[in-house]
Amino acid sequence: MPLRVRAWILGVGIAAIFPLLILLLYSPPDGGQRAELAQFLGRFHPLAVHFPVALLLLVLVLEGAALARQSWDLRQSAGFVLGLATVAAIGSAWLGWLLAWSGGYEGSLVSRHMWGGVSLAAASLACWGLYGWKRSVYAAALLATAGLMIWTSDQGGKLTHGDTFLTEHLPRPLRRWLGGQRPSEVDPSSFYAMRVQPIFEDKCVLCHNAGKFKGKLRLDSYEHVMRGGKDGLVIHPGEPGKSELFRRVTLAPDNKDFMPAEGKAALSGAETKIIEVWIAAGATTHIAETAIQGLPPSSRENAVSPPLTADYRPQLKEITALETSLGVRLVPRSQNPTDGLILRTVSAPERCTDASLAQLAPVANLIVDAELARTRVTDKGMQAIANFSNLRFLDLSNTAVTSAGVKELMKLEKLESLNLTQTRVAHTTAAELQAKPSMKRLYLFETH
Ligand code: HEC
């Protein structure tokens, strides 16, 4: 390539990087969210960054091979790929700035990653400029650029996955050797884990996490909560009144320091109470029983609900046999074996007929949810369904069922959701269903 063309291209490269440098200096990401289009484009950054990474590594491979085989062709390819890598690095840096500036990012990790990215674009361009000039200088610059790339990628990875992502499952001896410590885990049955952290997860972590630590504060783990933010500790054990975190959540909602910020849903009275009690009791992970007395019970503890059905596991063989012979699926609703089964027919709705429903009699009591849309079931099949005594959800949309069949369903005491979209059910029957005490949702789109 003639020297003049080279210089010209270099000039274009510099012209593409320089304005970005100015933006980084004068308009760094401040945590604000703005400019829809910028956010849209910015979100391509995590995708785009893979190009410069892969291409730069390819340059190293090509140069290595060229050296080993003394091949002029390979060396030329390396120069070309380096050019591509530089273009990709500049493009990614721009997308990165758009993402950070418009998408609500701030903090030192973001800044480091950003400066890394721009420097990498500049370094790639410099390598390209040096290519074909002094080999030794070029080689040194290329290696330094690769190092910079690895560091920058690592910062970016920490941004998206958290700073312990790579080391979290490092084998223990290796970790000891590297001196790394796994962040100590809080006992999941402790008061903090059961009652306090869920509040932060629900209302605060959105802005106070590894990527977006507004006010330099993270609230995604006990350690981070206790470490505090830009103004130091936010929890003073034993003294809710002196604790910045408690002060912020109890201010008047129109105060500029009020948390959660930006009009996000405020803490409920019960939630502030839990935080107050926890801080007053010393803000340790486990707190004394006596401190908890008088707190409203946690919704999680209340959530222990009675079994919906018998345990399905003893009938597993029968269930599998029915699945194969009828072409339906009988899927557990949750990990809890007494939450019942879902009857699914979507993979072959036309195979499911009144006869199939009759054959499900041995497991009738286990079915809580029956998805029968677009199947060939008719009014006759509803007699079989009427024996599904634990049935709560039933979808009959797009079937031939009419009012005569639907009347059978009145016997289902627990039925709470019934979808009759596109069936020929009459409005009088609909009114009867509506009056049924257990019924919560009745779907009647495109019916009479
Ligand atoms: C919509 C984003 C957002 C949410 C949600 C949010 N915060 Fe904040 N928070 C911020 C910002 C921005 C700052 C820094 C500005 C400031 O100090 O007011 C901050 C600062 C703080 C600080 C001060 C840190 C220090 O050292 O100065 C505390 C404490 C805090 N938040 C607690 C909370 C708690 C508790 C919640 C959940 C109930 C929460 N925040 C939810 C955005 C948010």
XYZ file of C-alpha atoms and ligand atoms in Angstrom:
491
model
C 0.000 0.000 0.000
C 1.473 3.369 -0.958
C 2.581 5.477 1.989
C 0.172 8.255 1.074
C -2.866 5.952 1.208
C -1.652 4.558 4.518
C -1.331 8.000 6.024
C -4.737 8.906 4.754
C -6.370 5.831 6.328
C -4.525 6.510 9.584
C -5.947 10.019 9.539
C -9.484 8.660 9.126
C -8.908 6.273 12.037
C -7.697 9.062 14.276
C -10.661 11.177 13.228
C -12.960 8.330 14.308
C -11.345 7.901 17.719
C -10.690 11.501 18.683
C -14.318 12.663 19.110
C -14.964 9.621 21.287
C -12.094 10.690 23.521
C -13.636 14.116 23.875
C -17.014 12.561 24.749
C -15.451 10.332 27.388
C -13.822 13.338 28.984
C -16.689 15.783 28.802
C -19.757 13.586 28.789
C -18.923 10.465 30.806
C -21.729 8.059 31.757
C -23.449 9.496 34.818
C -26.018 6.809 35.497
C -28.788 8.620 33.664
C -30.985 6.840 31.174
C -31.747 8.794 28.043
C -32.013 8.763 24.258
C -34.007 5.714 23.204
C -32.152 5.317 19.926
C -28.757 5.490 21.625
C -29.869 2.811 24.075
C -31.125 0.657 21.250
C -27.836 0.895 19.368
C -25.770 0.651 22.545
C -27.207 -2.721 23.396
C -25.432 -4.159 20.372
C -22.152 -3.456 22.142
C -22.008 -6.783 24.035
C -22.507 -8.534 20.695
C -20.114 -6.390 18.671
C -17.169 -6.643 21.082
C -16.585 -10.235 20.101
C -15.346 -9.165 16.675
C -12.279 -7.147 17.695
C -11.438 -9.784 20.320
C -11.518 -12.671 17.866
C -9.848 -10.720 15.070
C -6.978 -9.495 17.251
C -6.350 -13.030 18.439
C -6.376 -14.146 14.819
C -3.707 -11.542 14.003
C -1.488 -13.090 16.683
C -2.072 -16.569 15.275
C -1.331 -15.430 11.721
C 1.816 -13.574 12.743
C 2.963 -16.593 14.748
C 2.408 -18.898 11.804
C 4.060 -16.442 9.416
C 7.128 -16.362 11.652
C 7.314 -20.142 11.943
C 6.922 -20.769 8.227
C 8.588 -17.621 6.958
C 5.496 -17.080 4.864
C 4.948 -13.765 3.160
C 1.299 -14.584 2.372
C 0.426 -15.223 5.975
C 2.056 -12.001 7.009
C 0.008 -10.078 4.481
C -3.174 -11.693 5.769
C -2.219 -10.603 9.274
C -2.039 -6.987 8.096
C -5.438 -7.223 6.495
C -7.055 -8.854 9.535
C -5.436 -6.232 11.754
C -7.157 -3.568 9.672
C -10.496 -5.304 10.193
C -9.831 -5.673 13.911
C -9.128 -1.947 14.160
C -12.369 -1.024 12.426
C -14.247 -3.436 14.719
C -12.525 -2.038 17.818
C -13.415 1.553 16.915
C -17.029 0.598 16.160
C -17.376 -1.344 19.410
C -15.934 1.509 21.429
C -18.531 3.861 19.994
C -21.361 1.431 20.736
C -19.955 0.981 24.225
C -20.046 4.683 24.905
C -23.635 4.882 23.639
C -24.611 2.030 25.952
C -22.866 3.441 29.002
C -23.917 7.045 28.495
C -27.559 6.341 27.742
C -28.226 3.141 29.635
C -27.851 4.173 33.259
C -24.278 3.061 33.897
C -21.712 4.711 36.112
C -18.927 3.785 38.493
C -15.268 2.968 38.378
C -15.660 -0.424 36.736
C -17.523 1.139 33.819
C -14.901 3.898 33.515
C -12.032 1.431 33.523
C -13.685 -0.704 30.890
C -14.445 2.357 28.790
C -10.926 3.769 28.877
C -9.671 0.269 28.150
C -11.902 0.045 25.100
C -10.900 3.398 23.644
C -7.223 2.756 24.312
C -7.603 -0.590 22.612
C -9.074 1.045 19.512
C -6.181 3.522 19.482
C -3.611 0.783 20.108
C -4.965 -1.339 17.250
C -4.749 1.646 14.955
C -1.180 2.278 16.108
C -0.267 -1.361 15.420
C -1.749 -1.051 11.976
C 0.352 2.072 11.437
C 3.484 0.268 12.584
C 2.797 -2.825 10.513
C 5.324 -3.163 7.767
C 7.640 -0.710 9.449
C 10.069 -1.974 12.094
C 9.140 -5.600 12.829
C 10.395 -5.611 16.404
C 8.518 -2.449 17.393
C 5.430 -3.755 15.677
C 5.669 -7.108 17.463
C 6.036 -5.443 20.864
C 3.085 -3.144 20.169
C 0.963 -6.080 19.048
C 1.677 -8.052 22.210
C 0.930 -5.035 24.391
C -2.343 -4.528 22.505
C -3.310 -8.153 23.087
C -2.626 -7.714 26.806
C -4.734 -4.566 26.864
C -7.487 -6.437 25.079
C -7.525 -9.221 27.656
C -7.674 -6.721 30.508
C -10.460 -4.720 28.880
C -12.506 -7.837 28.149
C -12.102 -8.921 31.736
C -13.432 -5.577 32.973
C -16.362 -5.903 30.587
C -17.052 -9.458 31.741
C -17.085 -8.297 35.350
C -19.596 -5.639 34.395
C -22.044 -8.114 32.981
C -21.453 -11.142 35.161
C -20.215 -9.659 38.432
C -16.620 -9.535 39.598
C -16.456 -13.074 40.915
C -17.824 -14.757 37.796
C -14.519 -16.265 36.648
C -13.123 -17.139 40.043
C -16.272 -18.318 41.750
C -15.820 -21.972 40.885
C -12.052 -21.945 40.783
C -10.785 -25.206 42.337
C -9.926 -24.619 45.961
C -6.129 -25.294 45.879
C -5.753 -22.948 42.927
C -7.753 -20.273 44.687
C -5.633 -20.547 47.808
C -2.564 -20.282 45.627
C -3.905 -17.156 43.931
C -5.023 -15.768 47.253
C -8.571 -15.261 46.069
C -11.435 -15.535 48.501
C -14.921 -16.605 47.626
C -17.291 -13.984 49.035
C -18.553 -15.462 52.245
C -22.049 -16.743 51.842
C -24.776 -15.870 54.241
C -26.702 -18.717 55.827
C -29.835 -18.946 53.656
C -31.994 -19.604 56.704
C -30.763 -16.515 58.585
C -32.992 -13.554 59.300
C -30.978 -11.416 56.926
C -31.289 -13.883 54.016
C -34.958 -14.612 54.643
C -36.331 -11.184 55.429
C -33.901 -8.347 54.639
C -32.135 -9.307 51.404
C -35.437 -10.018 49.575
C -36.463 -6.394 50.207
C -33.233 -5.119 48.664
C -33.596 -7.564 45.767
C -37.088 -6.361 45.159
C -36.659 -2.611 45.409
C -33.011 -1.575 45.390
C -30.701 -3.977 43.543
C -31.926 -2.615 40.223
C -29.668 0.414 40.790
C -27.282 -0.915 43.427
C -25.561 -3.935 41.865
C -22.168 -4.850 40.453
C -22.770 -3.049 37.164
C -24.728 -0.044 38.363
C -23.582 0.837 41.836
C -25.309 4.173 42.214
C -23.826 6.175 45.060
C -21.006 3.568 44.950
C -23.293 1.330 46.947
C -24.118 -2.299 46.244
C -27.026 -3.941 47.990
C -26.790 -7.372 46.406
C -25.022 -9.141 49.255
C -24.625 -8.835 53.007
C -20.948 -7.964 52.642
C -21.672 -5.147 50.224
C -24.511 -3.732 52.299
C -22.199 -3.551 55.299
C -19.359 -2.078 53.254
C -21.380 1.063 52.478
C -21.238 3.586 49.661
C -19.644 6.836 48.558
C -20.337 8.495 51.917
C -19.142 5.563 53.988
C -21.183 3.144 56.054
C -24.909 3.105 55.419
C -25.696 0.779 58.341
C -24.728 1.574 61.923
C -25.459 -1.593 63.896
C -27.875 -0.948 66.740
C -28.707 2.563 65.547
C -31.346 2.788 62.849
C -31.588 6.556 63.380
C -27.930 7.003 62.464
C -28.020 4.636 59.522
C -28.046 6.404 56.174
C -29.894 3.526 54.538
C -32.732 3.660 57.033
C -32.845 7.455 56.879
C -33.182 7.372 53.099
C -36.069 4.936 53.004
C -38.010 6.807 55.699
C -37.716 10.324 54.256
C -40.692 12.037 52.678
C -41.031 10.567 49.164
C -40.522 13.981 47.564
C -37.168 14.498 49.307
C -34.346 14.327 46.768
C -32.471 11.807 48.954
C -35.454 9.455 49.189
C -34.812 5.835 48.210
C -35.718 4.096 46.031
C -34.924 6.958 43.656
C -36.676 8.060 40.497
C -40.169 7.355 41.751
C -39.657 3.572 41.906
C -42.043 1.709 44.232
C -41.331 2.702 47.843
C -40.900 0.266 50.715
C -44.068 -0.785 52.520
C -44.549 -0.069 56.200
C -43.793 -3.716 56.991
C -40.579 -3.601 54.972
C -39.235 -0.483 56.691
C -40.137 -2.102 60.001
C -38.103 -5.201 59.117
C -35.077 -3.071 58.243
C -35.445 -1.057 61.414
C -35.726 -4.151 63.616
C -32.756 -5.744 61.871
C -30.499 -2.705 62.330
C -31.657 -2.188 65.912
C -30.841 -5.818 66.697
C -27.237 -5.313 65.564
C -27.505 -5.836 61.792
C -25.924 -9.261 62.008
C -27.113 -12.050 59.739
C -28.815 -13.940 62.569
C -30.632 -11.846 65.135
C -32.113 -12.738 68.490
C -35.569 -14.360 68.580
C -36.779 -11.710 71.004
C -36.016 -8.964 68.494
C -38.249 -10.550 65.884
C -41.321 -10.801 68.094
C -44.052 -8.483 66.923
C -42.852 -8.463 63.306
C -45.520 -9.314 60.793
C -44.953 -12.881 59.493
C -43.057 -13.089 56.238
C -45.007 -13.774 53.103
C -42.549 -16.557 52.341
C -43.414 -18.372 55.538
C -47.096 -17.959 54.750
C -46.492 -19.291 51.297
C -46.230 -22.850 52.598
C -49.517 -23.946 51.097
C -51.416 -27.208 51.632
C -50.813 -29.906 48.999
C -52.941 -29.540 45.864
C -52.942 -33.250 45.086
C -51.489 -36.529 46.298
C -47.808 -37.196 45.550
C -47.594 -38.248 41.893
C -44.333 -40.178 42.244
C -45.777 -43.562 43.264
C -47.736 -43.529 39.970
C -44.828 -42.518 37.802
C -44.820 -45.750 35.787
C -48.512 -45.490 35.047
C -48.103 -41.834 34.079
C -45.332 -42.610 31.605
C -47.327 -45.462 30.095
C -50.356 -43.195 29.604
C -48.178 -40.526 28.008
C -46.913 -42.988 25.444
C -50.217 -44.632 24.644
C -52.280 -41.414 24.454
C -49.715 -39.067 22.930
C -50.205 -36.482 25.683
C -47.799 -35.098 28.278
C -48.350 -35.187 32.032
C -45.877 -32.675 33.436
C -45.283 -31.905 37.142
C -46.336 -28.314 37.839
C -43.372 -27.650 40.106
C -40.583 -29.377 41.959
C -43.060 -30.013 44.710
C -44.534 -33.487 44.034
C -47.857 -32.517 45.610
C -48.455 -29.577 43.276
C -50.073 -31.880 40.744
C -49.680 -32.412 37.014
C -50.398 -30.415 33.882
C -52.077 -32.287 31.061
C -50.502 -31.055 27.828
C -51.719 -31.880 24.339
C -50.102 -29.174 22.244
C -47.696 -31.433 20.382
C -50.594 -33.420 18.890
C -53.965 -31.905 19.870
C -55.789 -33.915 17.218
C -54.836 -37.161 18.975
C -56.685 -36.183 22.118
C -60.338 -37.313 22.078
C -63.096 -38.124 24.555
C -61.696 -41.661 24.702
C -58.273 -40.354 25.781
C -59.852 -38.380 28.602
C -61.691 -41.488 29.804
C -58.438 -43.434 29.861
C -56.845 -40.822 32.126
C -59.133 -41.972 34.961
C -56.319 -43.598 37.021
C -54.498 -40.249 37.317
C -57.597 -38.023 37.278
C -57.002 -36.757 40.805
C -53.455 -35.674 40.033
C -54.341 -33.311 37.199
C -54.570 -29.693 38.272
C -54.318 -28.046 34.885
C -55.694 -29.450 31.596
C -54.681 -27.799 28.334
C -57.182 -29.114 25.802
C -57.306 -26.292 23.273
C -57.824 -27.406 19.657
C -58.290 -31.064 20.688
C -61.126 -33.246 19.414
C -62.873 -33.495 22.777
C -66.657 -32.970 22.816
C -69.442 -32.715 25.377
C -69.142 -36.437 26.070
C -65.565 -35.962 27.270
C -66.721 -33.483 29.894
C -68.097 -36.395 31.924
C -64.559 -37.692 32.293
C -63.289 -34.185 33.117
C -65.948 -33.880 35.829
C -64.017 -36.593 37.695
C -60.762 -34.584 37.681
C -61.575 -33.527 41.227
C -58.474 -31.353 41.756
C -58.728 -29.527 38.455
C -58.201 -25.776 38.760
C -57.304 -24.652 35.250
C -59.024 -25.849 32.117
C -58.534 -24.666 28.555
C -61.217 -25.811 26.094
C -60.755 -23.081 23.529
C -61.347 -24.023 19.906
C -63.136 -27.274 20.700
C -66.598 -28.592 19.850
C -67.761 -28.329 23.462
C -71.184 -26.723 23.997
C -73.291 -25.696 26.972
C -74.452 -29.273 27.516
C -70.900 -30.378 28.220
C -69.919 -27.308 30.179
C -72.750 -27.965 32.655
C -70.860 -31.107 33.746
C -67.999 -28.877 34.860
C -70.158 -27.301 37.553
C -69.212 -30.326 39.687
C -65.570 -29.280 39.727
C -65.340 -27.571 43.080
C -61.841 -26.163 42.642
C -62.090 -24.990 39.054
C -60.912 -21.378 39.014
C -59.956 -20.693 35.428
C -61.890 -21.808 32.376
C -61.130 -20.837 28.795
C -64.059 -21.253 26.402
C -62.771 -19.027 23.613
C -64.268 -19.959 20.245
C -66.709 -22.541 21.576
C -70.467 -22.634 21.145
C -71.281 -22.111 24.803
C -74.535 -20.168 25.415
C -74.662 -16.989 27.442
C -76.967 -18.519 30.079
C -74.351 -21.172 30.819
C -71.700 -18.478 31.000
C -73.766 -16.671 33.609
C -74.043 -19.863 35.684
C -70.296 -20.386 35.484
C -69.703 -16.820 36.535
C -71.787 -17.392 39.650
C -69.759 -20.471 40.607
C -67.899 -19.601 43.860
C -64.483 -21.036 42.929
C -64.388 -19.286 39.526
C -61.864 -16.501 39.142
C -61.280 -16.275 35.411
C -63.649 -17.104 32.629
C -62.615 -16.503 29.022
C -65.411 -16.101 26.489
C -63.790 -14.456 23.489
C -65.511 -15.128 20.195
C -68.504 -16.931 21.645
C -72.169 -16.051 21.565
C -33.709 4.087 40.360
C -32.437 3.857 40.946
C -32.329 3.618 42.432
C -33.032 2.720 43.192
C -34.138 1.767 42.759
C -32.471 2.813 44.514
N -31.473 3.739 44.552
Fe -30.327 4.220 46.159
N -29.275 5.537 45.031
C -29.530 5.848 43.708
C -28.654 6.916 43.281
C -28.629 7.556 41.886
C -27.842 7.237 44.393
C -26.721 8.286 44.440
C -27.262 9.662 44.594
C -27.592 9.944 46.001
O -26.732 9.798 46.870
O -28.747 10.321 46.243
C -28.261 6.357 45.473
C -27.707 6.393 46.749
C -28.142 5.607 47.793
C -27.594 5.654 49.117
C -26.464 6.545 49.581
C -25.129 5.888 49.420
C -24.025 6.778 49.951
O -23.040 6.228 50.466
O -24.153 7.990 49.802
C -28.279 4.751 49.883
C -28.077 4.415 51.341
C -29.252 4.129 49.021
N -29.138 4.669 47.756
C -30.140 3.159 49.422
C -31.105 2.608 48.594
C -32.071 1.612 49.042
C -32.148 1.043 50.460
C -32.861 1.334 47.993
C -34.046 0.389 47.949
C -35.076 0.618 48.905
C -32.382 2.107 46.852
N -31.318 2.880 47.273
C -32.933 2.053 45.593
C -30.446 5.232 42.900
C -31.352 4.274 43.303
